[in-house]
Every structure is written in C-alpha cells, then in structure tokens.
Short mmCIF file of C-alpha atoms in Angstrom, two decimals:
data_model
loop_
_atom_site.label_atom_id
_atom_site.label_comp_id
_atom_site.label_asym_id
_atom_site.label_seq_id
_atom_site.Cartn_x
_atom_site.Cartn_y
_atom_site.Cartn_z
CA ASN O 37 -13.89 22.67 8.35
CA ALA O 38 -14.55 24.71 5.22
CA PRO O 39 -15.60 22.83 2.10
CA HIS O 40 -12.69 21.42 0.09
CA ASN O 41 -12.10 23.66 -2.90
CA GLY O 42 -11.69 20.82 -5.38
CA SER O 43 -8.32 21.99 -6.66
CA ASP O 44 -6.30 19.62 -8.85
CA VAL O 45 -3.17 20.73 -6.99
CA CYS O 46 -2.32 18.71 -3.88
CA ASP O 47 -0.20 20.09 -1.10
CA GLU O 48 0.96 17.75 1.64
CA ALA O 49 0.60 20.59 4.12
CA ASP O 50 -3.15 20.61 3.51
CA LEU O 51 -3.45 17.66 5.88
CA ASP O 52 -2.62 17.83 9.56
CA HIS O 53 -0.40 14.77 9.42
CA ASP O 54 0.77 12.91 12.49
CA ALA O 55 4.50 13.62 12.72
CA ASP O 56 5.11 10.12 14.09
CA VAL O 57 3.79 8.45 10.96
CA ASP O 58 6.24 7.67 8.17
CA LEU O 59 4.50 6.26 5.13
CA SER O 60 7.00 7.41 2.53
CA ASP O 61 7.41 3.80 1.43
CA TYR O 62 3.89 3.86 0.05
CA GLY O 63 4.99 6.40 -2.54
CA VAL O 64 1.98 8.72 -2.36
CA ILE O 65 0.98 11.38 0.11
CA GLN O 66 -2.42 12.86 -0.56
CA ALA O 67 -5.36 12.22 -2.87
CA CYS O 68 -7.12 15.02 -4.69
CA ILE O 69 -10.79 15.14 -5.56
CA SER O 70 -11.29 17.58 -8.40
CA GLY O 71 -14.62 19.26 -8.76
CA PRO O 72 -16.60 22.32 -7.76
CA THR O 73 -16.77 23.69 -4.26
CA ILE O 74 -19.77 22.26 -2.47
CA ALA O 75 -21.91 24.65 -0.48
CA ALA O 76 -23.53 22.45 2.12
CA ALA O 77 -25.04 22.36 5.55
CA PRO O 78 -22.64 21.43 8.38
CA ASN O 79 -24.07 17.91 8.58
CA PHE O 80 -23.77 17.28 4.85
CA ALA O 81 -20.37 15.58 4.84
CA PRO O 82 -21.04 13.36 7.89
CA ALA O 83 -24.28 12.21 6.28
CA ASP O 84 -22.45 11.23 3.08
CA THR O 85 -19.69 9.55 5.07
CA ALA O 86 -22.17 7.53 7.12
CA LEU O 87 -24.06 6.51 4.00
CA GLY O 88 -20.89 5.62 2.12
CA SER O 89 -19.48 3.51 4.94
CA LEU O 90 -22.79 1.66 5.19
CA GLU O 91 -22.74 1.06 1.44
CA VAL O 92 -19.24 -0.40 1.72
CA LYS O 93 -20.33 -2.71 4.54
CA THR O 94 -23.30 -3.91 2.49
CA GLY O 95 -21.29 -4.45 -0.68
CA LYS O 96 -22.68 -1.49 -2.66
CA PHE O 97 -19.23 -0.33 -3.67
CA GLU O 98 -20.13 1.75 -6.74
CA ASN O 99 -22.68 3.71 -4.72
CA ALA O 100 -20.19 4.08 -1.89
CA VAL O 101 -17.63 5.65 -4.20
CA GLU O 102 -20.05 8.41 -5.18
CA SER O 103 -21.15 9.09 -1.60
CA LEU O 104 -17.62 9.17 -0.23
CA LYS O 105 -16.20 11.29 -3.04
CA GLN O 106 -18.91 13.80 -2.19
CA ALA O 107 -17.91 13.72 1.47
CA ILE O 108 -14.23 14.28 0.63
CA ARG O 109 -15.09 17.21 -1.63
CA TYR O 110 -16.54 18.80 1.47
CA ASP O 111 -13.81 17.73 3.89
CA ALA O 112 -10.55 16.25 2.59
CA GLU O 113 -9.52 15.38 6.16
CA ASP O 114 -12.48 13.11 6.87
CA PHE O 115 -10.76 9.92 8.07
CA ASP O 116 -13.73 7.61 7.59
CA ALA O 117 -14.45 8.95 4.11
CA ASN O 118 -10.85 8.41 3.00
CA LEU O 119 -10.68 4.96 4.57
CA TYR O 120 -13.93 3.64 3.18
CA LEU O 121 -13.39 5.19 -0.24
CA GLY O 122 -10.08 3.33 -0.39
CA VAL O 123 -11.79 0.12 0.69
CA ALA O 124 -14.56 0.62 -1.88
CA TYR O 125 -12.07 1.09 -4.70
CA PHE O 126 -10.12 -1.94 -3.46
CA ASN O 127 -13.23 -4.10 -3.66
CA LEU O 128 -13.87 -2.80 -7.17
CA ASN O 129 -10.33 -3.97 -8.06
CA LYS O 130 -9.25 -0.37 -8.61
CA MET O 131 -5.99 -0.53 -6.71
CA LYS O 132 -4.45 2.60 -8.17
CA GLU O 133 -7.46 4.65 -7.12
CA ALA O 134 -7.63 3.02 -3.68
CA GLU O 135 -4.02 3.60 -2.67
CA PRO O 136 -3.90 7.38 -2.11
CA PHE O 137 -7.08 7.43 -0.03
CA LEU O 138 -5.79 4.63 2.18
CA VAL O 139 -2.53 6.54 2.64
CA ASN O 140 -4.57 9.62 3.57
CA ALA O 141 -6.43 7.56 6.15
CA ALA O 142 -3.18 6.26 7.62
CA TYR O 143 -1.95 9.84 8.03
CA LEU O 144 -5.19 11.05 9.53
CA ASN O 145 -5.42 8.29 12.14
CA SER O 146 -2.08 6.79 13.06
CA PHE O 147 -3.72 4.19 15.32
CA SER O 148 -5.97 2.60 12.71
CA VAL O 149 -4.87 -0.78 11.38
CA MET O 150 -7.26 -0.89 8.41
CA PRO O 151 -5.39 1.46 6.04
CA HIS O 152 -2.15 -0.49 6.49
CA TYR O 153 -3.93 -3.81 6.05
CA TYR O 154 -5.45 -2.82 2.73
CA LEU O 155 -2.24 -1.16 1.57
CA GLY O 156 -0.46 -4.43 2.35
CA LEU O 157 -2.96 -6.28 0.17
CA ILE O 158 -2.51 -3.77 -2.65
CA PHE O 159 1.26 -4.13 -2.64
CA SER O 160 0.93 -7.90 -2.42
CA VAL O 161 -1.17 -7.84 -5.59
CA ARG O 162 1.59 -5.76 -7.20
CA ASN O 163 4.19 -8.32 -6.09
CA ASP O 164 5.98 -5.62 -4.12
CA ALA O 165 6.88 -7.83 -1.18
CA GLU O 166 9.09 -5.26 0.53
CA VAL O 167 6.37 -2.64 0.91
CA ALA O 168 3.69 -5.25 1.63
CA GLN O 169 5.89 -6.59 4.42
CA LYS O 170 6.23 -3.13 5.97
CA ALA O 171 2.48 -2.58 5.79
CA PHE O 172 1.64 -5.90 7.43
CA GLU O 173 4.34 -5.37 10.06
CA LYS O 174 2.70 -2.02 10.85
CA VAL O 175 -0.60 -3.82 11.43
CA LYS O 176 1.24 -6.23 13.73
CA GLU O 177 2.87 -3.32 15.57
CA LEU O 178 -0.46 -1.57 16.12
CA ASP O 179 -2.52 -4.45 17.53
CA GLY O 180 -0.58 -7.67 17.18
CA GLY O 181 -2.60 -8.59 14.12
CA LYS O 182 -5.66 -9.33 16.25
CA SER O 183 -7.95 -7.35 13.94
CA PHE O 184 -6.60 -9.15 10.87
CA PRO O 185 -4.95 -12.44 11.97
CA VAL O 186 -4.35 -13.36 8.34
CA ILE O 187 -1.49 -10.84 8.20
CA HIS O 188 0.63 -13.35 10.10
CA LYS O 189 0.13 -15.85 7.30
CA TYR O 190 1.00 -13.23 4.70
CA LEU O 191 4.11 -12.27 6.63
CA GLY O 192 5.01 -15.94 6.96
CA ARG O 193 4.82 -16.35 3.19
CA ILE O 194 6.98 -13.28 2.63
CA TYR O 195 9.57 -14.39 5.20
CA MET O 196 9.50 -17.93 3.79
CA HIS O 197 10.19 -16.64 0.28
CA LYS O 198 13.09 -14.56 1.64
CA GLN O 199 14.39 -17.60 3.55
CA MET O 200 13.90 -15.81 6.85
CA ASN O 201 13.06 -19.17 8.28
CA LYS O 202 12.70 -18.56 12.00
CA ALA O 203 10.61 -15.46 11.36
CA ALA O 204 8.40 -17.43 8.97
CA VAL O 205 7.83 -20.18 11.53
CA SER O 206 7.01 -17.60 14.21
CA ALA O 207 4.53 -15.83 11.93
CA PHE O 208 2.82 -19.07 10.90
CA GLU O 209 2.59 -20.27 14.50
CA THR O 210 1.04 -16.96 15.55
CA TYR O 211 -1.49 -17.30 12.72
CA LEU O 212 -2.42 -20.79 13.92
CA SER O 213 -2.68 -19.66 17.53
CA LEU O 214 -5.17 -16.95 16.50
CA LEU O 215 -7.05 -19.10 13.95
CA PRO O 216 -6.53 -22.73 15.00
CA THR O 217 -9.44 -23.98 12.88
CA ALA O 218 -8.52 -22.04 9.71
CA LYS O 219 -9.25 -23.95 6.51
CA ASP O 220 -5.59 -23.81 5.54
CA ALA O 221 -4.30 -24.80 8.99
CA ASP O 222 -3.00 -28.17 7.81
CA ALA O 223 -1.19 -26.57 4.86
CA ILE O 224 0.41 -24.04 7.20
CA ARG O 225 1.52 -26.80 9.56
CA LYS O 226 3.13 -28.54 6.60
CA ASP O 227 4.94 -25.32 5.69
CA ILE O 228 6.25 -25.08 9.25
CA SER O 229 7.45 -28.67 9.10
CA ASP O 230 9.15 -28.07 5.74
CA ILE O 231 10.87 -24.93 6.99
CA LYS O 232 12.22 -26.67 10.08
CA THR O 233 13.93 -29.28 7.90
CA ARG O 234 15.87 -26.63 5.97
CA PRO O 235 19.60 -26.54 6.65
CA ASN O 236 19.74 -22.74 7.04
CA SER O 237 17.39 -21.25 9.62
CA THR O 238 19.44 -18.30 10.84
CA LYS O 239 17.82 -15.32 9.09
CA TYR O 240 15.44 -13.16 11.07
CA ALA O 241 12.79 -10.63 10.17
CA PRO O 242 13.54 -6.97 10.88
CA THR O 243 12.52 -5.86 14.36
#
C-alpha cells in the first residue's frame, strides 16, 4: 500500500469494505488522520503497529496512540492499527476518538469480535441501549460471546430493562454457564429469580 496522504477529507470508498458488513447504526464510517505524507520503508508501518499493540497490552496507552497514529498515516487500512488505536483511546476515556477507528476495524475484518465489543461498551456509556444491544448481539453472532462472556450479562441487563424477560433470563443463564464462579454470580441468579416472578414474560429479543 502507498502511504496515506493525510487528507482531512474522508471518502468511504477509500476502504475496501466487506459488503456483508452493515455498521450504519454506529453512525460513522471512516476515521481520518490528518498530517503529512510519510515516506517510509516498507516495514515502517508494521513496526509501528506491532509496537503500538504491545503498548496497548502493557497499559502504555498514550504511547500507543502516537505509535498507531503513525502506522495509520502510512496505511489507513491497517486493521490492527485501527483496532488497537480505538482500544487505546477507549482506555484513555476518549470515546469520541475511539469510535471511528473501531468502526474502521469492524469494516476491515468482519470476523473480529473486538471492534463490536468495544463499540458496545462505548454506546453503553452513552446510554444508547439500542446500538449497544446491536453491537453485543454482533459479538454473540460471531463467536457466541466466548471471547467476551460478559456481553451476555450486558445483554441481559438491556433485555431486562426493556422487559424482554425470557431473553434476559436466557442471556443471564448463558453468562453463568460461561462464568459460573463470576463475582456477581449470586446477584445474577437473584435477577433471574426476580424476572421469573414477573407476570409478563412474553417479550423476546430480536433474532
């Protein structure tokens, strides 16, 4: 790939998006990194991406942001750089900055659960339950929530709030089956018991 030109103008067509992925609910399509064109050796961007992802994994989020921004200046379609830059911003509590890079990552790799997981968390923080639900359901669709079992608890809370009682019970029970010794297991069991005593238990989650 040629170095990214750093333009402030984003064009959705710049990314080779997976046609099977519909993330229009997230409200953003592509992130832009403004700055000068970077003339670099072919291994420059992978080196920055590897360093940045390591910095994320070791909690050096500010450093990771700089490394990964540099990688994306070189190659805007670098999946790992977009993903880990979004995760770094998330951990710095910069949700607005994190969101477009996570959406980019979801477009670039339609089989990765991580972008949807973090987008679900972002929209949960924003109290946008509808979009958070869709994000967590996408994680569930991709791998059953095995990578992030906690999504079943989050979905259970959303369904519970919407009085989708049977769906809530199913989500909570799945969470407990995956994490039977979770610290909040007793609280979840109580929620299940409370739901089952409700008079109306006929609403279901979308399939």
